[in-house]
mmCIF file of C-alpha atoms and ligand atoms in Angstrom:
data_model
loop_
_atom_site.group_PDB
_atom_site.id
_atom_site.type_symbol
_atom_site.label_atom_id
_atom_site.label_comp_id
_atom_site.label_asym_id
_atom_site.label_seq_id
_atom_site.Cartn_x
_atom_site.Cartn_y
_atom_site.Cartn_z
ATOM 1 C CA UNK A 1 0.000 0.000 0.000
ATOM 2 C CA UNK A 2 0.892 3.536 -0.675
ATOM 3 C CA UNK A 3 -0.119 6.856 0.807
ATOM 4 C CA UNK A 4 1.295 10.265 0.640
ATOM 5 C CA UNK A 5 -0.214 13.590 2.346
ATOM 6 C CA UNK A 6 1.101 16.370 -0.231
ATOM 7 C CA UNK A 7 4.709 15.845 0.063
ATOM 8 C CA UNK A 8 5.118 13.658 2.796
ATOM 9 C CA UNK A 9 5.347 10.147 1.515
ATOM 10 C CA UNK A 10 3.346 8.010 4.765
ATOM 11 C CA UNK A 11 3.534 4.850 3.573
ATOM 12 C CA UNK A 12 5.965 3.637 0.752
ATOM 13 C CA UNK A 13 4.861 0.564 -1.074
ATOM 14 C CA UNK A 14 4.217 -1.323 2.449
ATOM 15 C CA UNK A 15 3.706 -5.347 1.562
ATOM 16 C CA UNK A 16 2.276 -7.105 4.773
ATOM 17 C CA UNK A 17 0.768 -9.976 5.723
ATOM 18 C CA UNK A 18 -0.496 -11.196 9.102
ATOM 19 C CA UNK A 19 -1.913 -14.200 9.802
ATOM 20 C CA UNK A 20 -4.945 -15.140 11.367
ATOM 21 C CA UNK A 21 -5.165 -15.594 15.164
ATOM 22 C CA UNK A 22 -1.303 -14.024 15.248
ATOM 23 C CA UNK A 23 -0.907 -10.781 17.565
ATOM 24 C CA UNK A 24 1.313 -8.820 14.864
ATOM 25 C CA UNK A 25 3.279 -6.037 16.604
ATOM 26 C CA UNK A 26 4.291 -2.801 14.313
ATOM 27 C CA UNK A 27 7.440 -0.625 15.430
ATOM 28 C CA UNK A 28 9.079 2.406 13.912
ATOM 29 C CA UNK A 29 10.034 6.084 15.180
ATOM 30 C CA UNK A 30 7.517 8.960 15.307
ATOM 31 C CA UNK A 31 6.099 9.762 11.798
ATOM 32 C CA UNK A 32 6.970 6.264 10.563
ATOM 33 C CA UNK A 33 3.780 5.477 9.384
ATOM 34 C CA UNK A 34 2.354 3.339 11.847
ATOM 35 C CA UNK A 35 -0.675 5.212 12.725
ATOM 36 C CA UNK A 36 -1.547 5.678 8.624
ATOM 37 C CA UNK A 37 -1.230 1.909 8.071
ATOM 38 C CA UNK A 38 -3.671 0.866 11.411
ATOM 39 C CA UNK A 39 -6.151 3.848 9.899
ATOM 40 C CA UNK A 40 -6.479 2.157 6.462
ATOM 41 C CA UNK A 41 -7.053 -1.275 8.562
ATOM 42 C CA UNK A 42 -10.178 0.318 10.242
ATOM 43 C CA UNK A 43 -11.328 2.303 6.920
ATOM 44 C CA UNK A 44 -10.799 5.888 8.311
ATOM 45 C CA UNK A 45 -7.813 6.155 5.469
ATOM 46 C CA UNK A 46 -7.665 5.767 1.624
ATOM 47 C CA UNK A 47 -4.905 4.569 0.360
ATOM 48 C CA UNK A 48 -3.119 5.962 -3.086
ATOM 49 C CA UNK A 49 -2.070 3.247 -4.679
ATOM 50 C CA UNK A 50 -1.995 -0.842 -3.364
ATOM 51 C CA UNK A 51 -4.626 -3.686 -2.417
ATOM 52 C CA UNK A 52 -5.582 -4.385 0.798
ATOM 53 C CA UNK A 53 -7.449 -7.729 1.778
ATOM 54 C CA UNK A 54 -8.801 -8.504 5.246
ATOM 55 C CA UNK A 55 -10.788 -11.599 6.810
ATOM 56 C CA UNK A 56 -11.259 -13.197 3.003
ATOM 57 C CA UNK A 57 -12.402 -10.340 1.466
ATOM 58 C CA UNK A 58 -10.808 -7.843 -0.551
ATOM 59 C CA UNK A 59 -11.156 -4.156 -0.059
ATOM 60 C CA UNK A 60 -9.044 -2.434 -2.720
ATOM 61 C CA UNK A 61 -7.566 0.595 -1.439
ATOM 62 C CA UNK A 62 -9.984 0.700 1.439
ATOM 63 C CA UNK A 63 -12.312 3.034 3.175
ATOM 64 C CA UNK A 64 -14.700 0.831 4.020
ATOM 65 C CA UNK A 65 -14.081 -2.441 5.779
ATOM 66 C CA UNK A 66 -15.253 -6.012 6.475
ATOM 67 C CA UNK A 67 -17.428 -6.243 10.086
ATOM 68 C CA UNK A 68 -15.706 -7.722 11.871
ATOM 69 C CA UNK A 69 -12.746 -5.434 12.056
ATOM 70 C CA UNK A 70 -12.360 -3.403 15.467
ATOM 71 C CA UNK A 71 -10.001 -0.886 17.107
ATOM 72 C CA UNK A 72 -8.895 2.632 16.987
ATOM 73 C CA UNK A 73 -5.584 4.996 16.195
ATOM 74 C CA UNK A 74 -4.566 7.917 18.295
ATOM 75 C CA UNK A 75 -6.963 7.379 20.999
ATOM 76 C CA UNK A 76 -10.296 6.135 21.343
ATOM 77 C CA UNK A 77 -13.447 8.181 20.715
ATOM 78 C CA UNK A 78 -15.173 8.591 24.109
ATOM 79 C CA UNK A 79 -18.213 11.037 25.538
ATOM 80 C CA UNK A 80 -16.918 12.403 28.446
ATOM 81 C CA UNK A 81 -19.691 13.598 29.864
ATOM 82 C CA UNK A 82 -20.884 9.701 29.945
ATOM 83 C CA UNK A 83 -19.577 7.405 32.628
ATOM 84 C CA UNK A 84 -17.848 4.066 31.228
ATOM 85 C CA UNK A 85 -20.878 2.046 31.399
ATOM 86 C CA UNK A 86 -23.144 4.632 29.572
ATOM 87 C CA UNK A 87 -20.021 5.306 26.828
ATOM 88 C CA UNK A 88 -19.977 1.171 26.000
ATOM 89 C CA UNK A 89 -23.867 0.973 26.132
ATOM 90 C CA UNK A 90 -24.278 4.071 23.443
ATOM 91 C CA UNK A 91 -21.523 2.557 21.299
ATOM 92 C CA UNK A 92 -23.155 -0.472 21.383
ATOM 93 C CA UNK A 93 -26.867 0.348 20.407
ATOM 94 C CA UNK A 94 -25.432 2.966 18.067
ATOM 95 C CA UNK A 95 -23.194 0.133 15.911
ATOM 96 C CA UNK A 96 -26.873 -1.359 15.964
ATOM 97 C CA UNK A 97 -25.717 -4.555 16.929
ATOM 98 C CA UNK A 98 -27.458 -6.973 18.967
ATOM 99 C CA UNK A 99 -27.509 -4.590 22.190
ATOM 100 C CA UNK A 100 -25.087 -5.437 24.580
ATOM 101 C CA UNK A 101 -27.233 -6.124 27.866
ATOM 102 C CA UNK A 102 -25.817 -4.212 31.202
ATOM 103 C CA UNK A 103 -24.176 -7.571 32.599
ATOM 104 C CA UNK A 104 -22.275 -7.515 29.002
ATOM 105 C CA UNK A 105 -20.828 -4.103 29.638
ATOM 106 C CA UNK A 106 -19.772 -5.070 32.976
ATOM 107 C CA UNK A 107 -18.024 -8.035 32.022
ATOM 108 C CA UNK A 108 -16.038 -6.255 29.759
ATOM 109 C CA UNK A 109 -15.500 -3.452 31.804
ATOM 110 C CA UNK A 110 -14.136 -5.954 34.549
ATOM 111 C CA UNK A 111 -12.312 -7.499 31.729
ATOM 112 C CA UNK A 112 -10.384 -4.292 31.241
ATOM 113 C CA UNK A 113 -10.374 -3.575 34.887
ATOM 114 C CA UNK A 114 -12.664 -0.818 35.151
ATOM 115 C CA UNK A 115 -15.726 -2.028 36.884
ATOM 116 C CA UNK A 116 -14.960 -0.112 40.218
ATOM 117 C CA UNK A 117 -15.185 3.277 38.305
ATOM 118 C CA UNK A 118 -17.763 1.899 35.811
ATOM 119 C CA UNK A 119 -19.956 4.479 36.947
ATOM 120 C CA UNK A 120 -17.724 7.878 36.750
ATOM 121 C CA UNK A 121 -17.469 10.088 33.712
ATOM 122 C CA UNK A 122 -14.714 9.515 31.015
ATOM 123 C CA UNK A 123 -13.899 13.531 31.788
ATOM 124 C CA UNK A 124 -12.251 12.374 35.063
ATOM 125 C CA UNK A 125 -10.276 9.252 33.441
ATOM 126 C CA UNK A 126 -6.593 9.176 33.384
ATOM 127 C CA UNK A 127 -4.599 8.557 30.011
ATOM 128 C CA UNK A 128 -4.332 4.975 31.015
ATOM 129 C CA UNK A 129 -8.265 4.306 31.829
ATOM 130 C CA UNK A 130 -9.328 5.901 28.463
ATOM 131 C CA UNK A 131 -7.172 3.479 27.068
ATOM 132 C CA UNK A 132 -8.674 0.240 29.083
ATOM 133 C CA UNK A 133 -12.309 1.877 28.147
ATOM 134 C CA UNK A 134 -11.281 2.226 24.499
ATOM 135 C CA UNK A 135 -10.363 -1.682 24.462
ATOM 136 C CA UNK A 136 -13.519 -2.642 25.999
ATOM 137 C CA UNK A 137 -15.337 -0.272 23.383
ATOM 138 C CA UNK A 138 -13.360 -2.009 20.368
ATOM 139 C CA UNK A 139 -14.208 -5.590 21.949
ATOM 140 C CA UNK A 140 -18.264 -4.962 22.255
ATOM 141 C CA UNK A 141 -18.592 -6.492 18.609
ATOM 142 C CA UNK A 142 -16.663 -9.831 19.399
ATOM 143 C CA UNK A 143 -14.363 -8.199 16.104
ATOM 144 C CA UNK A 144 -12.309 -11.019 14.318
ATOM 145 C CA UNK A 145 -9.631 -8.267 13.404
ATOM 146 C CA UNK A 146 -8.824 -5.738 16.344
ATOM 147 C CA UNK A 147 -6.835 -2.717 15.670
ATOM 148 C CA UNK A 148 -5.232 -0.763 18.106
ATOM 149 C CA UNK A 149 -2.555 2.021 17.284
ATOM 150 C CA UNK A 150 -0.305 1.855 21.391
ATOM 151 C CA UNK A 151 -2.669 0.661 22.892
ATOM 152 C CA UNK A 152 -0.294 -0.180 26.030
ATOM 153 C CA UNK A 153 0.063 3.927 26.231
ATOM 154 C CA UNK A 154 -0.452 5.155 29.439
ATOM 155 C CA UNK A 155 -0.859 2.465 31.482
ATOM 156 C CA UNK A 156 0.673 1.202 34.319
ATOM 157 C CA UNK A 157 2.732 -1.879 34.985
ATOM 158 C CA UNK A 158 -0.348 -3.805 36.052
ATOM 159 C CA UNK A 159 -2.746 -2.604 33.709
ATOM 160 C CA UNK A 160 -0.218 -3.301 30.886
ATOM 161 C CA UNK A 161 -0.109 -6.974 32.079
ATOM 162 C CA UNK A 162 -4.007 -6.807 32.560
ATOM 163 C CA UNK A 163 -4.180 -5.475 28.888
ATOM 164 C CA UNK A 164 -1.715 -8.223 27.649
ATOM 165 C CA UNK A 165 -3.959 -10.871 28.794
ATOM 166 C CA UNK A 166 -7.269 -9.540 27.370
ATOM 167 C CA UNK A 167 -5.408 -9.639 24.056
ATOM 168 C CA UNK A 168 -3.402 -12.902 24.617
ATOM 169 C CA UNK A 169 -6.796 -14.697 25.267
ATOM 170 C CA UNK A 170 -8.014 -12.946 22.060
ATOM 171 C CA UNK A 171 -5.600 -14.342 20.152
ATOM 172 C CA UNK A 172 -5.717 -17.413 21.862
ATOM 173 C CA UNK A 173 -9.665 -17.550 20.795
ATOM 174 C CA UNK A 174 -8.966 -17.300 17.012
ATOM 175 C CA UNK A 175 -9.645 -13.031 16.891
ATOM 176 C CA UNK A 176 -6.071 -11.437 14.722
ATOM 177 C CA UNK A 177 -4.933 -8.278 16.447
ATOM 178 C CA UNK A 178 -2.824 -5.570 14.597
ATOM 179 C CA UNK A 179 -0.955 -3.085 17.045
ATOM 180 C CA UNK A 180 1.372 -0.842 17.128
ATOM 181 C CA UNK A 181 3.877 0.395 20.053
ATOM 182 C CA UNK A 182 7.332 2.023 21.095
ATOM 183 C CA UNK A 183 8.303 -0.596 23.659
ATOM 184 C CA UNK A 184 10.490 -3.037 22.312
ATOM 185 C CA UNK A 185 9.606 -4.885 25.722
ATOM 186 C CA UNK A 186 6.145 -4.681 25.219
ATOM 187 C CA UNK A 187 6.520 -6.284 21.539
ATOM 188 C CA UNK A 188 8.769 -8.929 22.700
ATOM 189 C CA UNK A 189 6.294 -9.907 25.638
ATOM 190 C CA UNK A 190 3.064 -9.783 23.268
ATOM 191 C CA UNK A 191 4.000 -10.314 19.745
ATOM 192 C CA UNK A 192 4.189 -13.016 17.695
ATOM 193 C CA UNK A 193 5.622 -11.334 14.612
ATOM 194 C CA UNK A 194 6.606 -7.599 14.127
ATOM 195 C CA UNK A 195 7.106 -5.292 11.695
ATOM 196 C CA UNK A 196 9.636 -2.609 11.640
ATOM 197 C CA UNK A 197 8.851 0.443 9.501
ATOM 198 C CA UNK A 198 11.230 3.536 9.233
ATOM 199 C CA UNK A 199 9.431 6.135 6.719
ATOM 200 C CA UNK A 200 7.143 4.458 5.500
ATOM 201 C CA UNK A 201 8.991 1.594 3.672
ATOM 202 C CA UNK A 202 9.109 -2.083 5.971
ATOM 203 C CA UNK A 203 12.508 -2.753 7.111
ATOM 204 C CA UNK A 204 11.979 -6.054 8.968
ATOM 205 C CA UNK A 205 8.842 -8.685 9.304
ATOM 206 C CA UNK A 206 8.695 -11.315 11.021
ATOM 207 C CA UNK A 207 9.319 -13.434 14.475
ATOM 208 C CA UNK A 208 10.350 -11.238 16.821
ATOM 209 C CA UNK A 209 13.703 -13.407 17.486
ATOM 210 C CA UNK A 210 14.898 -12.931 13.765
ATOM 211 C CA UNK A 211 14.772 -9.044 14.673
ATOM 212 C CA UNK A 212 17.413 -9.501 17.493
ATOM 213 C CA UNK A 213 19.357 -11.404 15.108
ATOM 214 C CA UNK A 214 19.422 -9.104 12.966
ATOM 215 C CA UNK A 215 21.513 -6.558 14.863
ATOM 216 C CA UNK A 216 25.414 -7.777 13.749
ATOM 217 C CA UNK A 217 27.850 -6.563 16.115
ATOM 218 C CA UNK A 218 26.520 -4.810 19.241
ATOM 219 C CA UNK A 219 28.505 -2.549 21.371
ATOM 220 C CA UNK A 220 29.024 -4.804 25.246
ATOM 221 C CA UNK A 221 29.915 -3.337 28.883
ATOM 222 C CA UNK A 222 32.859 -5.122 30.181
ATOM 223 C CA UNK A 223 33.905 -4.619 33.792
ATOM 224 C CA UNK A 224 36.598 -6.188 35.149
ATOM 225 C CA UNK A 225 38.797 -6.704 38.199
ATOM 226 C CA UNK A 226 41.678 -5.009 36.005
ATOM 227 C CA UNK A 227 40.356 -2.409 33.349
ATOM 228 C CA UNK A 228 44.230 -1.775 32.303
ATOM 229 C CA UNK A 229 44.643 -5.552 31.910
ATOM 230 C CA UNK A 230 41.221 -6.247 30.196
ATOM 231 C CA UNK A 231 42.094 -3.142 28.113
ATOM 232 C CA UNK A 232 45.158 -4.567 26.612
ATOM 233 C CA UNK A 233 43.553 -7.892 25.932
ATOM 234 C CA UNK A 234 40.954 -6.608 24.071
ATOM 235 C CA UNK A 235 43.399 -4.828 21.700
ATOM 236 C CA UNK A 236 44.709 -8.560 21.736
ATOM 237 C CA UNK A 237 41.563 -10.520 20.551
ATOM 238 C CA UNK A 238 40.598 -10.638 16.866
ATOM 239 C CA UNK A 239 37.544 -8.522 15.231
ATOM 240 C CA UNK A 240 37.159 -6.769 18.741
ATOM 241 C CA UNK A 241 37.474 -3.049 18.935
ATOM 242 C CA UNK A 242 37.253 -1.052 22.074
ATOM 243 C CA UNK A 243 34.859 2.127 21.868
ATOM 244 C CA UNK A 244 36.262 5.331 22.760
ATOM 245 C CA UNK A 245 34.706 7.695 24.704
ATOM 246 C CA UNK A 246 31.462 5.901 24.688
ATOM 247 C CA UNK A 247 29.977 6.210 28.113
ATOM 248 C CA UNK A 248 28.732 2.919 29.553
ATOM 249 C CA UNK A 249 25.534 4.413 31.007
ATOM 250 C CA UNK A 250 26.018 2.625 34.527
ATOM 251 C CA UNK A 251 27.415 2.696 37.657
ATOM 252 C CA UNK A 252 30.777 1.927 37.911
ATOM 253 C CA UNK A 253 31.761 3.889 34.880
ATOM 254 C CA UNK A 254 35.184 4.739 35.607
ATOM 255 C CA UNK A 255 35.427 0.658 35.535
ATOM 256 C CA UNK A 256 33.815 -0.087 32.429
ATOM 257 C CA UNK A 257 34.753 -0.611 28.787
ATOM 258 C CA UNK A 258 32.848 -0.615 25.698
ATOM 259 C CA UNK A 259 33.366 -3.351 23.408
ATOM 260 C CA UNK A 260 32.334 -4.130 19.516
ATOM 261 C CA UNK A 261 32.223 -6.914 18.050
ATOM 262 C CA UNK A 262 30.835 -10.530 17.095
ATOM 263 C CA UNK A 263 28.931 -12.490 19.399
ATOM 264 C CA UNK A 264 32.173 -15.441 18.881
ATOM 265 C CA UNK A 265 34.652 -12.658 19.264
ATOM 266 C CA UNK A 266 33.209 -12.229 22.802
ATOM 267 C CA UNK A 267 32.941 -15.541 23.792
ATOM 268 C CA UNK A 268 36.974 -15.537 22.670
ATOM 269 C CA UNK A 269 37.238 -12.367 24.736
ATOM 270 C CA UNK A 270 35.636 -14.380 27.620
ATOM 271 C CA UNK A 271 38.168 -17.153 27.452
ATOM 272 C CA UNK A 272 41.671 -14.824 26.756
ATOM 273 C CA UNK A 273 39.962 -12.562 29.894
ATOM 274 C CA UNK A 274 40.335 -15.782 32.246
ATOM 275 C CA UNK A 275 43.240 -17.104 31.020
ATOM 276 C CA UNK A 276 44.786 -13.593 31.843
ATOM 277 C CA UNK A 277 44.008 -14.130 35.544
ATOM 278 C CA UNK A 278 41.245 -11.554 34.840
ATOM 279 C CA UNK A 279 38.228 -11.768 36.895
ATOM 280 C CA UNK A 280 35.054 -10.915 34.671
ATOM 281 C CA UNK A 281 32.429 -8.712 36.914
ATOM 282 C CA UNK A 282 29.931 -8.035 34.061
ATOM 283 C CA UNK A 283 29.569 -8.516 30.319
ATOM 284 C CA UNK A 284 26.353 -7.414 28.357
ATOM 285 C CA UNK A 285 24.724 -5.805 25.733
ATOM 286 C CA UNK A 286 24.950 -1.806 26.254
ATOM 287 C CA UNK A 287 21.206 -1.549 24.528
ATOM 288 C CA UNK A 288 19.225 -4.396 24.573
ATOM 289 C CA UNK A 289 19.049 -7.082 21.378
ATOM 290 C CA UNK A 290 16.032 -5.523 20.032
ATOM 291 C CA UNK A 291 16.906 -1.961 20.485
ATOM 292 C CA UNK A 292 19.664 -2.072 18.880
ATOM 293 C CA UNK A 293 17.865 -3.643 15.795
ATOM 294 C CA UNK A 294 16.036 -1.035 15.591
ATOM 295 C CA UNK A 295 18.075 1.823 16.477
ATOM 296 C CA UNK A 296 20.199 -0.278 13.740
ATOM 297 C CA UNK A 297 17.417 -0.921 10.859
ATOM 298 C CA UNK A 298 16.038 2.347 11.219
ATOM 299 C CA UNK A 299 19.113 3.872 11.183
ATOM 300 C CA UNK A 300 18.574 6.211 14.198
ATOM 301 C CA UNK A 301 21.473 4.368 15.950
ATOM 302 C CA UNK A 302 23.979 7.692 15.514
ATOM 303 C CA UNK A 303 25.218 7.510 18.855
ATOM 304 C CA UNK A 304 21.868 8.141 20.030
ATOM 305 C CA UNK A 305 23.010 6.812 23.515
ATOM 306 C CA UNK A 306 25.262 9.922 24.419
HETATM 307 N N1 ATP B 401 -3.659 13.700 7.986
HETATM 308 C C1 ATP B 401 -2.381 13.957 7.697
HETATM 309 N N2 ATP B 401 -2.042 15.062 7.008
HETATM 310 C C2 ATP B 401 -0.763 15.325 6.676
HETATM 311 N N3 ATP B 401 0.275 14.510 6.999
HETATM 312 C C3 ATP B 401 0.001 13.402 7.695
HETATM 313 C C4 ATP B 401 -1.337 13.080 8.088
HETATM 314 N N4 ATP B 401 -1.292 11.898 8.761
HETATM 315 C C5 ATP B 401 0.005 11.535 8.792
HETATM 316 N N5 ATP B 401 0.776 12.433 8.160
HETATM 317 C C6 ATP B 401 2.235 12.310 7.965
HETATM 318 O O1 ATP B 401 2.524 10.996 7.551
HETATM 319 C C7 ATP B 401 3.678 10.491 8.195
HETATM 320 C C8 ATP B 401 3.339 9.224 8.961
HETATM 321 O O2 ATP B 401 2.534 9.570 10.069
HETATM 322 P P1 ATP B 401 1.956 8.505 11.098
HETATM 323 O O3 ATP B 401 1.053 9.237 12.013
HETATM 324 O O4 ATP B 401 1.382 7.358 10.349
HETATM 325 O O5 ATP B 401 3.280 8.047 11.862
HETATM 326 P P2 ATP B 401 3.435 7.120 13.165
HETATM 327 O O6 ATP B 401 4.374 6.030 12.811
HETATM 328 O O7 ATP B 401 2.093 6.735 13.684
HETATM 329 O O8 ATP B 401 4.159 8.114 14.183
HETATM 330 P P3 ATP B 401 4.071 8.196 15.815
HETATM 331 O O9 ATP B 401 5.022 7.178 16.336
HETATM 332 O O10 ATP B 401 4.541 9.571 16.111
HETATM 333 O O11 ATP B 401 2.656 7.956 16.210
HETATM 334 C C9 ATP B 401 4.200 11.636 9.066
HETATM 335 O O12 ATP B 401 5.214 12.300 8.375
HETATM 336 C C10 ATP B 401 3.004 12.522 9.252
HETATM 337 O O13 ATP B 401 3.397 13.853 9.403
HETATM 338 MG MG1 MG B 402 1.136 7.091 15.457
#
């Protein structure tokens, strides 16, 4: 699919598939397109050029979707002069489906954790509980396709895993769900497959442990009982380079030194470190695996940890 908005090119001959049942994660920096892609999965975008096909049945460039599909991008629509009960009650008789009863709406609402302030308006709700409400709101069809653009925004660590659940049991019963985030963590914990876009074009899809391969050599904290000594073997060890004047990010600076290089190259580092009389204190990845794909794919990585 392609769209453009004047000059700005949104989304640049994106080819993506997601199968059915699958949670599919998408990733990318601000204005990568993310939010354009979900919107032409839920019909509120038309696309300029491309084919889009969705539970069996094709849709051309889009606009209007299959039922079935669910979700929302940038927020969910709410009243907020209605409480959460009365918000999932009017969005249910308005989609004119079969009229969710009251003990419906409460079920979901205790699904997504809000039954205790079911009956408070949305005016009052926190970033977080407009989220949780907006998930209960896209799940009041039973949609076979749920799309939500970071939908883990705003929430706390115990809503996120509360949220996580309600879409892991989704999946789980058969329903796809397309969603986007900035958390690598989040992606890794959820996902089953992700897609990495960087202006508009797709720069990685698929299993979420391919991405993390994907990263070549990473820069790795070394502290040591003798930075001097460690220093000199390093210099010592083939396809390893120490990092100048990269700051380690950590404690224990003044001890630590950056490292690049091949994963084997640092298990040879391990073994010439030890056999040096070199005790090894800490060894790891200074960004984790999947952050560094993407700071690496995207090609944001610039240093961007000074
Ligand atoms: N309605 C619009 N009018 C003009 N430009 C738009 C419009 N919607 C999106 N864009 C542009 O298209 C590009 C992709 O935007 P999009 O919102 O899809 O990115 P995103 O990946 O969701 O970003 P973020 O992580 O910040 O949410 C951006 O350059 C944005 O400025
Ligand atoms: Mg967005």
């Amino acid at each position: 699919m392609s769209k453009t908005f004047g000059e700005v090119i949104a989304l640049d001959g994106v080819d993506l598939d997601v199968a059915p049942g699958h949670i599919h994660g998408l990733v990318g920096p601000n204005g990568a397109g993310k939010t354009t892609l979900l919107g032409l999965l839920l019909g509120l975008v038309v696309a300029d050029g491309g084919t889009l096909e969705m539970l069996g049945a094709s849709v051309g460039r889009a606009f209007s979707v299959p039922g079935g599909v669910a979700g929302f991008v940038e927020g969910p629509g709410l009243y907020p002069t209605l409480t959460a009960r009365q918000n999932l009650a009017a969005l249910a008789s308005l989609r004119s489906e079969p009229t969710a009863r009251a003990a419906d709406v409460d079920a979901l609402l205790d699904r997504v954790g809000l039954l205790e302030v079911a009956g408070d308006a949305v005016r009052g709700f926190s970033l977080g509980m407009r989220q949780r409400l907006g998930l209960a709101a896209a799940l009041l069809g039973e949609p076979r396709l749920l799309v939500l653009d970071e939908p883990a925004n705003g929430l706390d660590p115990a809503g996120k895993r509360q949220v996580h659940e309600v879409l892991a049991g989704l999946a789980e019963a058969g329903t796809t769900v397309v969603l986007s985030s900035h958390r690598m963590d989040d992606l890794t914990a959820l996902c089953d497959e992700v897609t990495l876009l960087s202006t508009g074009r797709v720069v990685f899809s698929g299993p979420v442990a391919k991405l993390a391969a994907e990263s070549g050599d990473l820069d790795h904290r070394l502290v040591t009982s003798d930075p001097v000594g460690a220093r000199r073997v390093v210099d010592g060890t083939p396809s390893l380079s120490l990092v100048p004047g990269r700051r380690a990010q950590a404690p224990r600076d003044e001890q630590a030194l950056v490292v690049r290089g091949p994963e084997a190259a640092l298990d040879d580092l391990v073994g010439r470190l030890v056999g040096a009389g070199i005790a090894i204190r800490e060894l790891g990845p200074v960004v984790p695996l999947l952050e560094a794909a993407f700071l690496a794919l995207t090609g944001t990585d610039e240093e961007a940890a000074r």
